PDB file of C-alpha atoms in Angstrom:
ATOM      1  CA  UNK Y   1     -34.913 -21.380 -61.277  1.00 51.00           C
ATOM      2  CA  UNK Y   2     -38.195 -19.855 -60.405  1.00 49.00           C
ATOM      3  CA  UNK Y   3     -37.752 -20.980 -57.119  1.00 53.00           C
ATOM      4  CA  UNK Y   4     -34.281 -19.549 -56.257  1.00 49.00           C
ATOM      5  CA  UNK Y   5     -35.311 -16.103 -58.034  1.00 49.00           C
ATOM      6  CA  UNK Y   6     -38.381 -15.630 -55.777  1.00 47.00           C
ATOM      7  CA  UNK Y   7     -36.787 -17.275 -52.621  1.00 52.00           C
ATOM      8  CA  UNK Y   8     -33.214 -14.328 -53.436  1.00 45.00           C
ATOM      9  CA  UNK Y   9     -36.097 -11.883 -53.857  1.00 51.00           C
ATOM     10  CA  UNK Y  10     -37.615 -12.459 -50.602  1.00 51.00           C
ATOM     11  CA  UNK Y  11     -33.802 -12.909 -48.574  1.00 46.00           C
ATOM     12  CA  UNK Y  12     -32.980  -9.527 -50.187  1.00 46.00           C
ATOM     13  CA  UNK Y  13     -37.016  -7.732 -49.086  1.00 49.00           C
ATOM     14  CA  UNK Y  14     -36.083  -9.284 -45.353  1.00 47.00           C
ATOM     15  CA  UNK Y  15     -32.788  -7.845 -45.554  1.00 48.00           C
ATOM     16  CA  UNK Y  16     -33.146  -4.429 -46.535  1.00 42.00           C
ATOM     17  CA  UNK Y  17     -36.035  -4.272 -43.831  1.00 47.00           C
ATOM     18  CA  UNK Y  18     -34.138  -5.391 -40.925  1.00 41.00           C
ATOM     19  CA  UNK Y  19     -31.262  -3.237 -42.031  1.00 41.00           C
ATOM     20  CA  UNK Y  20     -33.725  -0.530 -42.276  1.00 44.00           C
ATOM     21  CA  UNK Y  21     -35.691  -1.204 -38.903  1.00 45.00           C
ATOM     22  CA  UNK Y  22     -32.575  -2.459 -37.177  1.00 46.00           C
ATOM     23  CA  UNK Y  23     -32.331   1.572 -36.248  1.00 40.00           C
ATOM     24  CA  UNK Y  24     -35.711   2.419 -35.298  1.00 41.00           C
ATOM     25  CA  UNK Y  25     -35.435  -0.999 -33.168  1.00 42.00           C
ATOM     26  CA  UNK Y  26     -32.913   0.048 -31.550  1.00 42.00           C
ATOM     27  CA  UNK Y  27     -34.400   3.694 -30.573  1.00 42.00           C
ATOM     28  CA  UNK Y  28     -37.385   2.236 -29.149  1.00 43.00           C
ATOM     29  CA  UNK Y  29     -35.452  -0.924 -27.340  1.00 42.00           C
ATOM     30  CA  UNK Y  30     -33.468   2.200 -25.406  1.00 39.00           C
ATOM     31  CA  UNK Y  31     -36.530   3.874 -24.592  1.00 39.00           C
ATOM     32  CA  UNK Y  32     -38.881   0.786 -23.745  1.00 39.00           C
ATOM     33  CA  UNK Y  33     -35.462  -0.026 -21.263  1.00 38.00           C
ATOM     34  CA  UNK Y  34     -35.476   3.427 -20.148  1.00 38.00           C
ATOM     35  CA  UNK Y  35     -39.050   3.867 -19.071  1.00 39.00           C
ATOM     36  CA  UNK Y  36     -40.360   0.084 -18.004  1.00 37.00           C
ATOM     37  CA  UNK Y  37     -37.063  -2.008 -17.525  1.00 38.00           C
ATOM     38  CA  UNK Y  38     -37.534  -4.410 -19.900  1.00 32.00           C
ATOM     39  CA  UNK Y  39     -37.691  -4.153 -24.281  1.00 32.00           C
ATOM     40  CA  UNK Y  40     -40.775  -6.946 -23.893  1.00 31.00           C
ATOM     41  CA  UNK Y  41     -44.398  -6.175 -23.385  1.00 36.00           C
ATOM     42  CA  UNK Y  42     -47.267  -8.684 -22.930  1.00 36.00           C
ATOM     43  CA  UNK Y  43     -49.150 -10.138 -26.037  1.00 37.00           C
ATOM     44  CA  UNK Y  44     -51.927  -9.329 -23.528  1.00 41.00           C
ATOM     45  CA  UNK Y  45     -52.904  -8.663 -20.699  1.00 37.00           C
ATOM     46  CA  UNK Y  46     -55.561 -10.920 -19.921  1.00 38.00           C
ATOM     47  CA  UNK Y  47     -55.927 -14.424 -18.810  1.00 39.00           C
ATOM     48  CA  UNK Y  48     -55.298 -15.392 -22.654  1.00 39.00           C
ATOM     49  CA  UNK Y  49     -51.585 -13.966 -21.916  1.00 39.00           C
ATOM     50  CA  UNK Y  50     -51.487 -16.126 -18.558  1.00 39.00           C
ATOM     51  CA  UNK Y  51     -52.969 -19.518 -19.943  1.00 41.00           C
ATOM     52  CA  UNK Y  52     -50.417 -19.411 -22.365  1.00 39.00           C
ATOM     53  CA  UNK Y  53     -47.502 -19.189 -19.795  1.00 40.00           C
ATOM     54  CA  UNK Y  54     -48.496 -22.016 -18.469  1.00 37.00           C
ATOM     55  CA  UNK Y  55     -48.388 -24.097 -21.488  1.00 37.00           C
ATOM     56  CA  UNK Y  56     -45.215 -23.306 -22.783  1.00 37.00           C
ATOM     57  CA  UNK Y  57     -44.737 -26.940 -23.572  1.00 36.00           C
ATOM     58  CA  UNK Y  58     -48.175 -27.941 -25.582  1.00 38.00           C
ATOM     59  CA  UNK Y  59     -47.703 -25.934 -28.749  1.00 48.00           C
ATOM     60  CA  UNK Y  60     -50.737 -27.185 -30.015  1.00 60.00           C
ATOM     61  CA  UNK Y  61     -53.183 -25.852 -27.739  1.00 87.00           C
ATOM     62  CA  UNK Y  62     -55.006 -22.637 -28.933  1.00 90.00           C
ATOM     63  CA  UNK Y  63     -54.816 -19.997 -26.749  1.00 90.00           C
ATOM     64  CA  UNK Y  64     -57.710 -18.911 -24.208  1.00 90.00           C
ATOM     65  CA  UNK Y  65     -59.960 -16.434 -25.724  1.00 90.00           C
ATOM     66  CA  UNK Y  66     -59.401 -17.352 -29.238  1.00 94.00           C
ATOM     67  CA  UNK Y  67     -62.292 -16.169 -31.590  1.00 94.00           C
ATOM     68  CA  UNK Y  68     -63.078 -18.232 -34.792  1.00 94.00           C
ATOM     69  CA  UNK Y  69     -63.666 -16.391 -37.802  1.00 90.00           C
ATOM     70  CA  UNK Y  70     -66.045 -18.079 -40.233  1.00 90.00           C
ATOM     71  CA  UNK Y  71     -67.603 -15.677 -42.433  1.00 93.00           C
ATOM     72  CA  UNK Y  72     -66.332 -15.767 -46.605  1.00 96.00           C
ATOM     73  CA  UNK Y  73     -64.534 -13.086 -47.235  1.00 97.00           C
ATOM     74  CA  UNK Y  74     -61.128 -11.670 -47.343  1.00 97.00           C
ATOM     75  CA  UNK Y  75     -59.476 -10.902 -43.998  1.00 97.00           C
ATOM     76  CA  UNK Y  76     -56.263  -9.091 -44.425  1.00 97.00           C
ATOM     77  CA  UNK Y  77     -53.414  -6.482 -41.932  1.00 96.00           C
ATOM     78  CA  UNK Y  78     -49.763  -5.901 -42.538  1.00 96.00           C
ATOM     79  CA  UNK Y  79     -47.347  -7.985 -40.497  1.00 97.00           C
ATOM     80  CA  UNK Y  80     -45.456  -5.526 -38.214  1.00 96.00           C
ATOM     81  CA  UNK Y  81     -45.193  -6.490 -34.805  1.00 96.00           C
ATOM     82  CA  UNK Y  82     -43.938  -2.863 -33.986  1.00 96.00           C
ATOM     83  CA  UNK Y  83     -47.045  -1.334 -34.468  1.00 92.00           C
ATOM     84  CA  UNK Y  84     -48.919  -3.064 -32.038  1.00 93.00           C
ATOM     85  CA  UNK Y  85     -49.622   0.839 -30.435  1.00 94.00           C
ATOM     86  CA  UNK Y  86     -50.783   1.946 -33.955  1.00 94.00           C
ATOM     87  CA  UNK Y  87     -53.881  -0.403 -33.511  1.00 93.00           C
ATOM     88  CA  UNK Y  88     -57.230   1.508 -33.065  1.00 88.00           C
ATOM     89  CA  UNK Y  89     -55.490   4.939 -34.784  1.00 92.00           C
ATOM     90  CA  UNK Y  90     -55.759   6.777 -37.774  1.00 91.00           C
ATOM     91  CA  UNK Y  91     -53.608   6.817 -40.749  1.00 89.00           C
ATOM     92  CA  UNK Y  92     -52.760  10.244 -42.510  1.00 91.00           C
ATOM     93  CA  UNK Y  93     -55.578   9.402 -44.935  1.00 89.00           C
ATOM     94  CA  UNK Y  94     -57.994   8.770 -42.153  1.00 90.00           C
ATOM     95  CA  UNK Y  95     -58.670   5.187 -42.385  1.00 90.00           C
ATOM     96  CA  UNK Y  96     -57.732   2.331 -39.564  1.00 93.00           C
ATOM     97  CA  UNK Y  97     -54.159   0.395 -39.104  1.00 94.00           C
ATOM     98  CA  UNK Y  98     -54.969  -2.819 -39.872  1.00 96.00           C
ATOM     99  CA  UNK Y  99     -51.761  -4.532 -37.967  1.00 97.00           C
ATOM    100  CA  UNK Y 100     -51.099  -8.685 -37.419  1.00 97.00           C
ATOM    101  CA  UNK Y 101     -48.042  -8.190 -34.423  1.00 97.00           C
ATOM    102  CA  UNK Y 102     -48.079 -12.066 -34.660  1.00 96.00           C
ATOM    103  CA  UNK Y 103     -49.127 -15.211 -35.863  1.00 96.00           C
ATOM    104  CA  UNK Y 104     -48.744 -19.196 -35.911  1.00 96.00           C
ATOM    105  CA  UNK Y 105     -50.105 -22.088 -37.020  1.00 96.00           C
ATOM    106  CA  UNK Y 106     -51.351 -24.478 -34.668  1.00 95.00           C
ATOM    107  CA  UNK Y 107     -52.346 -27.326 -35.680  1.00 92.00           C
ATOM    108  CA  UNK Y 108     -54.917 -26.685 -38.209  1.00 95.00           C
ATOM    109  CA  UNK Y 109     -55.555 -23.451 -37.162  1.00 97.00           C
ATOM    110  CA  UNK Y 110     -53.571 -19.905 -38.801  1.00 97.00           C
ATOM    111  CA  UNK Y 111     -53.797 -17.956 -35.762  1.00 97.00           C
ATOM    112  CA  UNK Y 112     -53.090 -14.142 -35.601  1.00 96.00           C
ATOM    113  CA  UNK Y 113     -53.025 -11.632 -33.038  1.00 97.00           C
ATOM    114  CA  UNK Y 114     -54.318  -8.097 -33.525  1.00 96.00           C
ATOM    115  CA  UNK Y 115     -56.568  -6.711 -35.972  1.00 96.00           C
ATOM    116  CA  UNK Y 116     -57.293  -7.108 -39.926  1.00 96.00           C
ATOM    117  CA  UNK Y 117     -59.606  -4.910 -42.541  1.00 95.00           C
ATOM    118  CA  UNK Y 118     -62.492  -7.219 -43.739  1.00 96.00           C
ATOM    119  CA  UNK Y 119     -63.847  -7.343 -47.582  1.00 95.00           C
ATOM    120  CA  UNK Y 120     -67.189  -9.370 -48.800  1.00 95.00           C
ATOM    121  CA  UNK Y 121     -65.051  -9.509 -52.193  1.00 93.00           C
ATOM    122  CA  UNK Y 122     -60.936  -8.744 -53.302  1.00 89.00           C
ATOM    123  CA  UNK Y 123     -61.778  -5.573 -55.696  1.00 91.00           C
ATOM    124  CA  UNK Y 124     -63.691  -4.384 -52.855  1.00 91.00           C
ATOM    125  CA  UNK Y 125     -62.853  -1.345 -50.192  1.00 91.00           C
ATOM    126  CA  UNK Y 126     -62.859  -2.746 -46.426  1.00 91.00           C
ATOM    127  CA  UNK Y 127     -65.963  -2.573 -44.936  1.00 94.00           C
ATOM    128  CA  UNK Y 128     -64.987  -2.893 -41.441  1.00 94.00           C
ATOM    129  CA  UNK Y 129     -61.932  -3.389 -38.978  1.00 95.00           C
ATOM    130  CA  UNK Y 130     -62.049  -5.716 -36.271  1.00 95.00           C
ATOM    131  CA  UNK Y 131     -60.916  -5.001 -32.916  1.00 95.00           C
ATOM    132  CA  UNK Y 132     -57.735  -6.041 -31.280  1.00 96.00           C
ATOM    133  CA  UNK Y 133     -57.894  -9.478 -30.365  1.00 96.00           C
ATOM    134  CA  UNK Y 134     -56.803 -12.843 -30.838  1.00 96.00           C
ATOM    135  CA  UNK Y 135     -58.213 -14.535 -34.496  1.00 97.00           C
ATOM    136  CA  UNK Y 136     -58.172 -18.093 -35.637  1.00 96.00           C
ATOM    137  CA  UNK Y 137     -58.987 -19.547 -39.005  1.00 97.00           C
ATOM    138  CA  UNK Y 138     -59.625 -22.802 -40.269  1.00 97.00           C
ATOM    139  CA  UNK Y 139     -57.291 -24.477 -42.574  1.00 97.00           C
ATOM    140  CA  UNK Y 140     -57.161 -27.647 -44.356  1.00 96.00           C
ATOM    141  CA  UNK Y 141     -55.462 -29.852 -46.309  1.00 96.00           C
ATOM    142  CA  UNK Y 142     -56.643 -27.907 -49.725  1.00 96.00           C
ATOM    143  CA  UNK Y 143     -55.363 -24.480 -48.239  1.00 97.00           C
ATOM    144  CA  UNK Y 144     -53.228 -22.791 -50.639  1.00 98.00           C
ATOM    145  CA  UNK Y 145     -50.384 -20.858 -48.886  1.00 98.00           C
ATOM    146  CA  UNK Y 146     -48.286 -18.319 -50.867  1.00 96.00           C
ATOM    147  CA  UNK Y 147     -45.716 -15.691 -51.136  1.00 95.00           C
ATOM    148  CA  UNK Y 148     -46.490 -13.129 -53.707  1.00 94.00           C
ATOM    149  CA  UNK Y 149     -43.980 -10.457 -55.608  1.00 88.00           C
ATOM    150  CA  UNK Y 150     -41.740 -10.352 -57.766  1.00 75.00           C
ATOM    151  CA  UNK Y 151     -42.380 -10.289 -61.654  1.00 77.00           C
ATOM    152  CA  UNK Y 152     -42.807 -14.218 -62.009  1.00 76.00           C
ATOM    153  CA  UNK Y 153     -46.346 -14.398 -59.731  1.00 79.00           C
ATOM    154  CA  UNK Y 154     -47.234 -16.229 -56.578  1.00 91.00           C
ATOM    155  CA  UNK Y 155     -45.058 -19.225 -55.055  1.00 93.00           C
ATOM    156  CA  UNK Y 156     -46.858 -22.103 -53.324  1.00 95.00           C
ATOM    157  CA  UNK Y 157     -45.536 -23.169 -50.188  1.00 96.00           C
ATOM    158  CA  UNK Y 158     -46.242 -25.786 -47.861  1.00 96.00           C
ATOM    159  CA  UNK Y 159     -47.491 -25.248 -44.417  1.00 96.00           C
ATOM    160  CA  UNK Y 160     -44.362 -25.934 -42.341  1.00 96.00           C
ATOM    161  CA  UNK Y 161     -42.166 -23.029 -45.027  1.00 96.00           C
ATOM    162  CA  UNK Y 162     -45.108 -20.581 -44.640  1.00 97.00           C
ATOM    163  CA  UNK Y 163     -45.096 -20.908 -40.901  1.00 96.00           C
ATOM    164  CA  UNK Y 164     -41.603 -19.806 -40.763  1.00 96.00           C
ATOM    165  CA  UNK Y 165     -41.753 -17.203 -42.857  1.00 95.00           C
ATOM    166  CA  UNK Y 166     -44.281 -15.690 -40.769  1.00 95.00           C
ATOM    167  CA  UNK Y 167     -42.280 -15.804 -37.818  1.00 94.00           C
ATOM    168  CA  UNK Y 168     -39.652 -14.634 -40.256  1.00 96.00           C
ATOM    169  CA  UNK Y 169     -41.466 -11.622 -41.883  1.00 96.00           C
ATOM    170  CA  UNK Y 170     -43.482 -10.697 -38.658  1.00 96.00           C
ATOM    171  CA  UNK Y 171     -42.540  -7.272 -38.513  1.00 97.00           C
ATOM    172  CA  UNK Y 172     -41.791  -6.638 -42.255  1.00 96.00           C
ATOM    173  CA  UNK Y 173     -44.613  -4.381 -42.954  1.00 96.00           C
ATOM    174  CA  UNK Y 174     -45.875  -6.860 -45.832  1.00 96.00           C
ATOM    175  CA  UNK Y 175     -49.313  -7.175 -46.684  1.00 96.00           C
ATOM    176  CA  UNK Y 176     -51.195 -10.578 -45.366  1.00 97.00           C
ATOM    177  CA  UNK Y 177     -54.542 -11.734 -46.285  1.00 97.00           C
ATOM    178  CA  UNK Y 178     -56.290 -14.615 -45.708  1.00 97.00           C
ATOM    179  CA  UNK Y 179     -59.939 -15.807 -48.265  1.00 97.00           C
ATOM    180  CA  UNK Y 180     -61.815 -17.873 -45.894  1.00 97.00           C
ATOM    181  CA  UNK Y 181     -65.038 -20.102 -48.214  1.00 96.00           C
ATOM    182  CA  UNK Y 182     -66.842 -22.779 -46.881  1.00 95.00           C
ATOM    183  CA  UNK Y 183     -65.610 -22.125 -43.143  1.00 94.00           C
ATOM    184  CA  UNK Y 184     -62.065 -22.551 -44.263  1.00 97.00           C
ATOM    185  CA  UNK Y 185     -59.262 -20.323 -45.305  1.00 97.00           C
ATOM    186  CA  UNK Y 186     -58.686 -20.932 -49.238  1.00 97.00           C
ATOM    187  CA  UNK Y 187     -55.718 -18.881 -49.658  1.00 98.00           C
ATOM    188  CA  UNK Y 188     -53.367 -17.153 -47.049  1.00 98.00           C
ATOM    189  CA  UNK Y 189     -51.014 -15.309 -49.038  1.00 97.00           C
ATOM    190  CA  UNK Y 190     -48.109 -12.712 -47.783  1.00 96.00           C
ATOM    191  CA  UNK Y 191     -47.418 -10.231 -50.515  1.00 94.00           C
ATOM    192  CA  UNK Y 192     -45.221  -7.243 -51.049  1.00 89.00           C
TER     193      UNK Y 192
END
């Protein structure tokens, strides 16, 4: 029962925010028409972006340019693959947009482009924002993956589920962290 009421919960979340971005998509598909011809823009622009073009077919290869992120702590962004411009700005309260446009799993490797807010410990404030770039972290077997909200706590998923709900929930403006320990991430965790 647990189950269904978190898994209704999160349907109805991803609902009301493609209902509610389905507009501003829409805006900024006519405009990115408009002004360049097409609604797509590169992941990136260097050889990273090319490599990957060619290998189309081996899903499991990492992508060119990949750095490896080792260091315990919490590593965290909001998924919204819409902001990928907002990268490098400043929020009305002055601090950094911390922004994941996408991410995968490869093999056994959570990899995310953009940029996350890093933290020595949870309760603590970030103490620094990575550049825009292309991330991977370590997982394992003992990884915990979750989706948190709701009033009934976090719902362990398996790898495959949490996978798709990041391709899913990639531009839902949720919040996505990752606890690496021991050169592996502990937890990755999507929360509202």
């Amino acid at each position: 029962m647990k189950r269904k009421t978190l898994g209704l919960i999160l349907v109805f979340a991803l609902s009301l925010s493609l209902v509610a971005c389905e507009s501003k998509k829409e805006n900024a598909d006519a405009t990115a028409n408009a002004e360049t011809g097409s609604i797509f823009e590169p992941i990136d622009d260097s050889t990273a972006a090319q490599e990957n073009d060619t290998n189309k077919g081996t899903s499991s290869s990492l992508p060119e340019g990949v750095e490896f992120n080792t260091a315990d702590g919490f590593y965290a962004g909001t998924l919204q693959s819409s902001g990928k411009d907002k990268i490098g700005a400043a929020n009305e309260y002055g601090s950094l947009y911390t922004i994941i446009y996408q991410a995968q799993i490869i093999d056994n490797n959570l990899v995310i482009y953009g940029n996350f807010g890093y933290r020595n410990f949870q309760d603590q404030d970030i103490v620094s924002v990575s550049d825009n770039g292309i991330y991977a972290f370590t997982i394992t077997d003992d990884t915990t993956f979750q989706m948190v909200g709701g009033e009934e706590g976090p719902e362990i998923v398996s790898k495959e589920d949490f996978n798709n709900y990041l391709s899913q929930l990639i531009d839902s403006q949720l919040y996505f962290e990752i606890e690496i320990a021991d050169n592996h991430a502990i937890t990755v965790s999507i929360s509202s």
